[in-house]
């Protein structure tokens, strides 16, 4: 029986007009069953909370391990970049090539310059360069002091 059914059964044993219990033996059995059911529900809740806590701890452990593996992969990638020195490499199991990626680099004076000359190139939590807007403006031919588009090569390993 569910806790709701037990409660309904207990209520059906009580005379609503007089408040007297019609079957005391059955009432006591239902009360004991209800006590056991409440205890089981409480224990089930505690188990779920403990399981959620264990999962959260495992997530933290996995995140830490993932970060360590990502850092190791980045070091190995840097070793490949060093070994290849910009050259392509291909074998039956591996292909290494470079692709060009453009990014915006700004120097320390850019924020002061942009405050005076080009506020649209800043975002305003703390003033910081809006690199997307700067890149678009530079690509359109606009001259912006303290900012330039630089081309970097990124290694792709497939």
Coordinates of N, CA and C in Angstrom, one line a residue:
X1 N 0.8 -1.2 0.0 CA 0.0 0.0 0.0 C 0.9 1.2 0.0
X2 N 0.4 2.3 -0.7 CA 1.1 3.5 -0.7 C 0.7 4.3 0.6
X3 N 1.5 5.3 0.9 CA 1.3 6.1 2.1 C -0.1 6.8 2.0
X4 N -0.5 7.1 0.8 CA -1.9 7.8 0.6 C -3.0 6.8 0.9
X5 N -2.8 5.5 0.4 CA -3.8 4.5 0.7 C -3.9 4.2 2.2
X6 N -2.7 4.1 2.8 CA -2.7 3.9 4.3 C -3.5 5.0 5.0
X7 N -3.2 6.2 4.7 CA -3.9 7.3 5.3 C -5.4 7.3 5.1
X8 N -5.8 6.9 3.8 CA -7.2 6.8 3.5 C -7.8 5.7 4.3
X9 N -7.1 4.6 4.5 CA -7.7 3.4 5.3 C -7.8 3.8 6.7
X10 N -6.8 4.5 7.3 CA -6.9 5.0 8.7 C -8.1 5.9 8.9
X11 N -8.3 6.8 7.9 CA -9.4 7.7 8.0 C -10.7 7.0 7.9
X12 N -10.8 5.9 7.1 CA -12.1 5.2 7.0 C -12.4 4.4 8.3
X13 N -11.5 4.2 9.1 CA -11.7 3.5 10.4 C -12.2 4.5 11.5
X14 N -12.1 5.7 11.2 CA -12.6 6.7 12.2 C -14.0 7.2 11.9
X15 N -14.9 7.2 12.8 CA -16.2 7.7 12.6 C -16.1 9.2 12.7
X16 N -16.5 9.9 11.6 CA -16.3 11.3 11.5 C -17.2 12.1 12.5
X17 N -18.4 11.6 12.8 CA -19.3 12.3 13.7 C -18.8 12.2 15.2
X18 N -18.4 11.0 15.6 CA -18.1 10.8 17.0 C -16.6 10.8 17.2
X19 N -15.8 10.6 16.2 CA -14.3 10.5 16.3 C -13.8 9.2 16.9
X20 N -14.7 8.2 17.0 CA -14.3 7.0 17.6 C -13.7 6.1 16.5
X21 N -12.8 5.2 17.0 CA -12.1 4.2 16.1 C -13.0 3.0 16.0
X22 N -13.4 2.5 14.8 CA -14.3 1.4 14.7 C -13.6 0.1 14.9
X23 N -12.3 -0.1 14.4 CA -11.6 -1.3 14.5 C -10.2 -1.0 15.0
X24 N -10.0 -1.1 16.3 CA -8.8 -0.7 16.9 C -7.6 -1.6 16.5
X25 N -7.8 -2.9 16.3 CA -6.7 -3.8 15.9 C -6.3 -3.4 14.5
X26 N -7.2 -3.2 13.6 CA -6.8 -2.8 12.2 C -6.1 -1.4 12.2
X27 N -6.7 -0.5 13.1 CA -6.1 0.9 13.2 C -4.6 0.8 13.6
X28 N -4.3 0.0 14.6 CA -3.0 -0.2 15.1 C -2.1 -0.8 14.0
X29 N -2.6 -1.8 13.3 CA -1.8 -2.4 12.2 C -1.5 -1.3 11.1
X30 N -2.5 -0.5 10.8 CA -2.3 0.5 9.8 C -1.3 1.6 10.3
X31 N -1.3 1.9 11.6 CA -0.4 2.9 12.1 C 1.0 2.3 12.0
X32 N 1.2 1.0 12.4 CA 2.5 0.4 12.3 C 3.0 0.4 10.8
X33 N 2.1 0.1 9.9 CA 2.5 0.0 8.5 C 2.8 1.4 8.0
X34 N 2.1 2.4 8.5 CA 2.4 3.8 8.1 C 3.8 4.2 8.6
X35 N 4.1 3.9 9.9 CA 5.4 4.2 10.5 C 6.5 3.6 9.7
X36 N 6.3 2.3 9.3 CA 7.3 1.6 8.5 C 7.5 2.3 7.1
X37 N 6.4 2.7 6.5 CA 6.4 3.3 5.2 C 7.1 4.7 5.3
X38 N 6.8 5.4 6.3 CA 7.5 6.8 6.5 C 9.0 6.6 6.7
X39 N 9.4 5.6 7.5 CA 10.8 5.3 7.7 C 11.4 4.9 6.3
X40 N 10.8 4.0 5.6 CA 11.3 3.6 4.3 C 11.5 4.8 3.3
X41 N 10.5 5.7 3.3 CA 10.5 6.9 2.4 C 11.7 7.8 2.8
X42 N 11.8 8.0 4.2 CA 12.9 8.8 4.7 C 14.3 8.2 4.3
X43 N 14.4 6.9 4.4 CA 15.7 6.2 4.1 C 16.0 6.3 2.6
X44 N 14.9 6.2 1.8 CA 15.0 6.3 0.3 C 15.5 7.7 0.0
X45 N 15.0 8.7 0.6 CA 15.4 10.1 0.4 C 16.9 10.3 0.8
X46 N 17.3 9.7 1.9 CA 18.7 9.9 2.3 C 19.6 9.2 1.3
X47 N 19.2 8.1 0.8 CA 20.0 7.4 -0.2 C 20.1 8.2 -1.5
X48 N 19.0 8.8 -1.9 CA 19.1 9.7 -3.1 C 20.0 10.9 -2.9
X49 N 19.9 11.5 -1.7 CA 20.8 12.6 -1.4 C 22.2 12.2 -1.4
X50 N 22.5 11.0 -0.8 CA 23.9 10.5 -0.8 C 24.4 10.2 -2.2
X51 N 23.5 9.6 -3.0 CA 23.9 9.3 -4.4 C 24.2 10.6 -5.2
X52 N 23.3 11.6 -5.0 CA 23.6 12.9 -5.7 C 24.9 13.5 -5.3
X53 N 25.2 13.4 -4.0 CA 26.5 13.9 -3.5 C 27.6 13.2 -4.1
X54 N 27.5 11.9 -4.2 CA 28.6 11.1 -4.7 C 28.8 11.4 -6.2
X55 N 27.7 11.6 -6.9 CA 27.8 12.0 -8.3 C 28.5 13.3 -8.5
X56 N 28.1 14.3 -7.6 CA 28.7 15.6 -7.7 C 30.2 15.5 -7.5
X57 N 30.6 14.7 -6.5 CA 32.1 14.5 -6.2 C 32.8 13.9 -7.4
X58 N 32.1 12.9 -8.0 CA 32.7 12.2 -9.2 C 32.8 13.2 -10.3
X59 N 31.8 14.0 -10.5 CA 31.9 15.0 -11.6 C 33.1 15.9 -11.4
X60 N 33.3 16.3 -10.1 CA 34.5 17.2 -9.8 C 35.8 16.4 -10.1
X61 N 35.8 15.1 -9.7 CA 37.0 14.3 -10.0 C 37.2 14.2 -11.5
X62 N 36.1 13.9 -12.3 CA 36.2 13.8 -13.7 C 36.7 15.1 -14.4
X63 N 36.1 16.2 -13.9 CA 36.5 17.5 -14.4 C 38.0 17.7 -14.2
X64 N 38.5 17.4 -13.1 CA 39.9 17.6 -12.8 C 40.8 16.7 -13.7
X65 N 40.3 15.4 -13.8 CA 41.1 14.5 -14.7 C 41.0 15.0 -16.2
X66 N 39.8 15.4 -16.6 CA 39.7 15.9 -18.0 C 40.6 17.1 -18.2
X67 N 40.7 18.0 -17.2 CA 41.6 19.2 -17.4 C 43.0 18.7 -17.5
X68 N 43.4 17.7 -16.7 CA 44.8 17.2 -16.8 C 45.1 16.6 -18.2
X69 N 44.1 15.9 -18.7 CA 44.3 15.3 -20.0 C 44.3 16.3 -21.1
X70 N 43.5 17.4 -21.0 CA 43.5 18.5 -21.9 C 44.8 19.2 -21.9
X71 N 45.4 19.4 -20.7 CA 46.7 20.1 -20.6 C 47.8 19.2 -21.2
X72 N 47.7 17.9 -21.0 CA 48.7 17.0 -21.6 C 48.6 17.0 -23.1
X73 N 47.4 17.0 -23.6 CA 47.2 17.1 -25.1 C 47.7 18.3 -25.6
X74 N 47.6 19.5 -25.0 CA 48.1 20.7 -25.4 C 49.6 20.7 -25.5
X75 N 50.2 20.1 -24.4 CA 51.7 20.0 -24.4 C 52.2 19.1 -25.6
X76 N 51.5 18.0 -25.9 CA 51.9 17.2 -27.0 C 51.7 17.9 -28.3
X77 N 50.6 18.7 -28.4 CA 50.4 19.4 -29.6 C 51.5 20.4 -29.8
X78 N 51.9 21.1 -28.8 CA 53.1 22.0 -28.9 C 54.4 21.3 -29.3
X79 N 54.5 20.1 -28.8 CA 55.7 19.3 -29.2 C 55.6 19.0 -30.7
X80 N 54.4 18.7 -31.2 CA 54.2 18.5 -32.7 C 54.6 19.7 -33.5
X81 N 54.1 20.9 -33.0 CA 54.3 22.1 -33.6 C 55.8 22.4 -33.7
X82 N 56.5 22.1 -32.6 CA 58.0 22.3 -32.6 C 58.6 21.3 -33.6
X83 N 58.2 20.1 -33.6 CA 58.9 19.1 -34.4 C 58.6 19.3 -35.9
X84 N 57.4 19.8 -36.3 CA 57.0 20.0 -37.7 C 57.6 21.3 -38.2
X85 N 57.7 22.3 -37.4 CA 58.2 23.6 -37.8 C 57.5 24.2 -39.0
X86 N 56.2 24.1 -39.0 CA 55.3 24.6 -40.1 C 55.2 23.7 -41.3
X87 N 55.8 22.6 -41.3 CA 55.7 21.7 -42.4 C 54.5 20.7 -42.3
X88 N 53.9 20.3 -43.4 CA 52.8 19.3 -43.3 C 53.4 17.9 -43.1
X89 N 52.6 17.0 -42.5 CA 53.0 15.7 -42.3 C 51.8 14.8 -42.6
X90 N 52.1 13.6 -43.3 CA 51.0 12.7 -43.6 C 51.6 11.3 -43.6
X91 N 50.8 10.4 -43.0 CA 51.1 9.0 -43.0 C 49.8 8.3 -43.1
X92 N 49.8 7.0 -43.2 CA 48.5 6.2 -43.3 C 47.6 6.5 -42.0
X93 N 48.2 6.7 -40.9 CA 47.4 6.9 -39.7 C 47.2 8.3 -39.2
X94 N 47.9 9.3 -39.8 CA 47.9 10.6 -39.3 C 48.1 11.6 -40.4
X95 N 47.5 12.7 -40.3 CA 47.7 13.9 -41.2 C 47.8 15.1 -40.4
X96 N 48.8 15.9 -40.5 CA 49.0 17.1 -39.8 C 49.1 18.2 -40.8
X97 N 48.3 19.2 -40.7 CA 48.4 20.4 -41.6 C 48.1 21.6 -40.8
X98 N 48.3 22.8 -41.4 CA 48.1 24.0 -40.8 C 47.0 24.8 -41.5
X99 N 46.3 25.5 -40.8 CA 45.3 26.4 -41.4 C 45.5 27.8 -40.8
X100 N 45.2 28.8 -41.6 CA 45.4 30.1 -41.2 C 44.2 30.6 -40.4
X101 N 44.4 31.3 -39.3 CA 43.3 31.8 -38.5 C 43.7 33.3 -38.2
X102 N 42.7 34.1 -38.4 CA 42.9 35.6 -38.1 C 42.4 35.9 -36.8
X103 N 43.1 36.7 -36.0 CA 42.7 37.2 -34.7 C 43.1 38.6 -34.6
X104 N 42.5 39.3 -33.7 CA 42.9 40.7 -33.4 C 43.8 40.8 -32.2
X105 N 44.8 41.5 -32.3 CA 45.7 41.8 -31.2 C 45.7 43.3 -30.9
X106 N 45.5 43.7 -29.7 CA 45.5 45.1 -29.3 C 46.5 45.3 -28.3
X107 N 47.1 46.5 -28.2 CA 48.1 46.8 -27.2 C 47.5 47.5 -26.0
X108 N 48.2 47.8 -25.0 CA 47.7 48.4 -23.8 C 47.1 49.8 -24.0
X109 N 47.4 50.5 -25.0 CA 46.9 51.8 -25.2 C 45.6 51.9 -25.9
X110 N 45.1 50.7 -26.4 CA 43.9 50.7 -27.2 C 42.7 51.2 -26.5
X111 N 42.5 50.8 -25.3 CA 41.3 51.2 -24.5 C 41.2 52.7 -24.4
X112 N 42.3 53.3 -24.0 CA 42.3 54.8 -23.9 C 42.0 55.4 -25.3
X113 N 42.6 54.9 -26.3 CA 42.4 55.5 -27.6 C 40.9 55.3 -28.1
X114 N 40.4 54.1 -27.8 CA 39.0 53.8 -28.2 C 38.0 54.6 -27.4
X115 N 38.3 54.9 -26.2 CA 37.4 55.8 -25.4 C 37.2 57.1 -26.0
X116 N 38.3 57.7 -26.5 CA 38.3 59.0 -27.1 C 37.8 59.0 -28.6
X117 N 38.1 58.0 -29.4 CA 37.9 58.0 -30.8 C 36.8 57.0 -31.3
X118 N 36.6 55.9 -30.7 CA 35.8 54.8 -31.2 C 35.2 54.0 -30.1
X119 N 34.2 54.5 -29.4 CA 33.5 53.8 -28.3 C 32.8 52.6 -28.8
X120 N 32.4 52.5 -30.1 CA 31.7 51.3 -30.6 C 32.6 50.1 -30.6
X121 N 33.9 50.3 -30.4 CA 34.8 49.1 -30.4 C 35.1 48.6 -29.0
X122 N 34.3 49.0 -28.0 CA 34.5 48.6 -26.7 C 33.2 47.9 -26.2
X123 N 33.3 47.0 -25.2 CA 32.2 46.6 -24.4 C 32.3 47.2 -23.1
X124 N 31.2 47.4 -22.4 CA 31.2 48.3 -21.2 C 30.9 47.6 -19.9
X125 N 31.4 46.5 -19.6 CA 31.3 46.0 -18.2 C 32.5 46.7 -17.6
X126 N 33.6 46.2 -17.8 CA 34.9 46.9 -17.6 C 35.3 47.2 -19.1
X127 N 35.8 48.3 -19.4 CA 36.1 48.5 -20.8 C 37.1 47.5 -21.3
X128 N 36.7 46.8 -22.3 CA 37.6 45.8 -23.0 C 37.3 45.8 -24.5
X129 N 38.2 45.5 -25.2 CA 38.1 45.5 -26.7 C 37.0 44.5 -27.2
X130 N 36.1 45.0 -28.1 CA 35.1 44.2 -28.7 C 35.8 43.7 -30.0
X131 N 36.5 42.6 -29.9 CA 37.3 42.1 -31.0 C 36.6 41.8 -32.3
X132 N 35.3 41.4 -32.1 CA 34.5 41.1 -33.3 C 34.3 42.4 -34.1
X133 N 33.9 43.5 -33.4 CA 33.7 44.8 -34.0 C 35.0 45.4 -34.6
X134 N 36.1 45.2 -33.8 CA 37.4 45.7 -34.3 C 37.8 45.0 -35.6
X135 N 37.7 43.7 -35.6 CA 38.0 42.9 -36.8 C 37.2 43.3 -38.0
X136 N 35.9 43.5 -37.8 CA 35.0 43.9 -38.9 C 35.4 45.3 -39.4
X137 N 35.7 46.2 -38.5 CA 36.1 47.6 -38.9 C 37.5 47.6 -39.6
X138 N 38.4 46.8 -39.1 CA 39.7 46.7 -39.8 C 39.5 46.0 -41.2
X139 N 38.7 45.0 -41.3 CA 38.4 44.4 -42.6 C 37.8 45.3 -43.6
X140 N 37.0 46.3 -43.1 CA 36.3 47.3 -43.9 C 37.3 48.4 -44.3
X141 N 38.5 48.4 -43.9 CA 39.5 49.3 -44.3 C 39.6 50.5 -43.3
X142 N 38.9 50.5 -42.2 CA 39.0 51.5 -41.2 C 40.4 51.5 -40.5
X143 N 41.0 52.6 -40.4 CA 42.3 52.7 -39.7 C 42.0 52.8 -38.2
X144 N 42.6 51.9 -37.4 CA 42.4 51.9 -36.0 C 43.8 51.8 -35.4
X145 N 44.2 52.8 -34.6 CA 45.5 52.8 -33.9 C 45.5 51.7 -32.8
X146 N 46.6 51.2 -32.6 CA 46.9 50.2 -31.6 C 46.1 48.9 -31.8
X147 N 45.7 48.6 -33.0 CA 45.0 47.3 -33.3 C 45.4 46.9 -34.7
X148 N 45.5 45.6 -34.9 CA 45.8 45.1 -36.2 C 45.3 43.6 -36.3
X149 N 45.1 43.2 -37.5 CA 44.8 41.8 -37.7 C 46.1 41.0 -38.0
X150 N 46.3 40.0 -37.2 CA 47.4 39.1 -37.4 C 47.0 37.7 -37.8
X151 N 47.8 37.1 -38.7 CA 47.4 35.7 -39.1 C 48.3 34.8 -38.4
X152 N 47.7 33.8 -37.7 CA 48.4 32.8 -37.0 C 48.1 31.4 -37.7
X153 N 49.0 30.5 -37.5 CA 48.8 29.2 -38.0 C 48.5 28.3 -36.9
X154 N 47.4 27.5 -37.1 CA 47.0 26.5 -36.1 C 47.2 25.1 -36.6
X155 N 47.7 24.2 -35.8 CA 47.9 22.8 -36.2 C 46.6 22.1 -36.1
X156 N 46.3 21.3 -37.2 CA 45.1 20.4 -37.2 C 45.7 19.0 -37.3
X157 N 45.2 18.2 -36.4 CA 45.6 16.8 -36.4 C 44.4 15.9 -36.6
X158 N 44.4 15.1 -37.6 CA 43.2 14.3 -37.9 C 43.7 12.8 -38.1

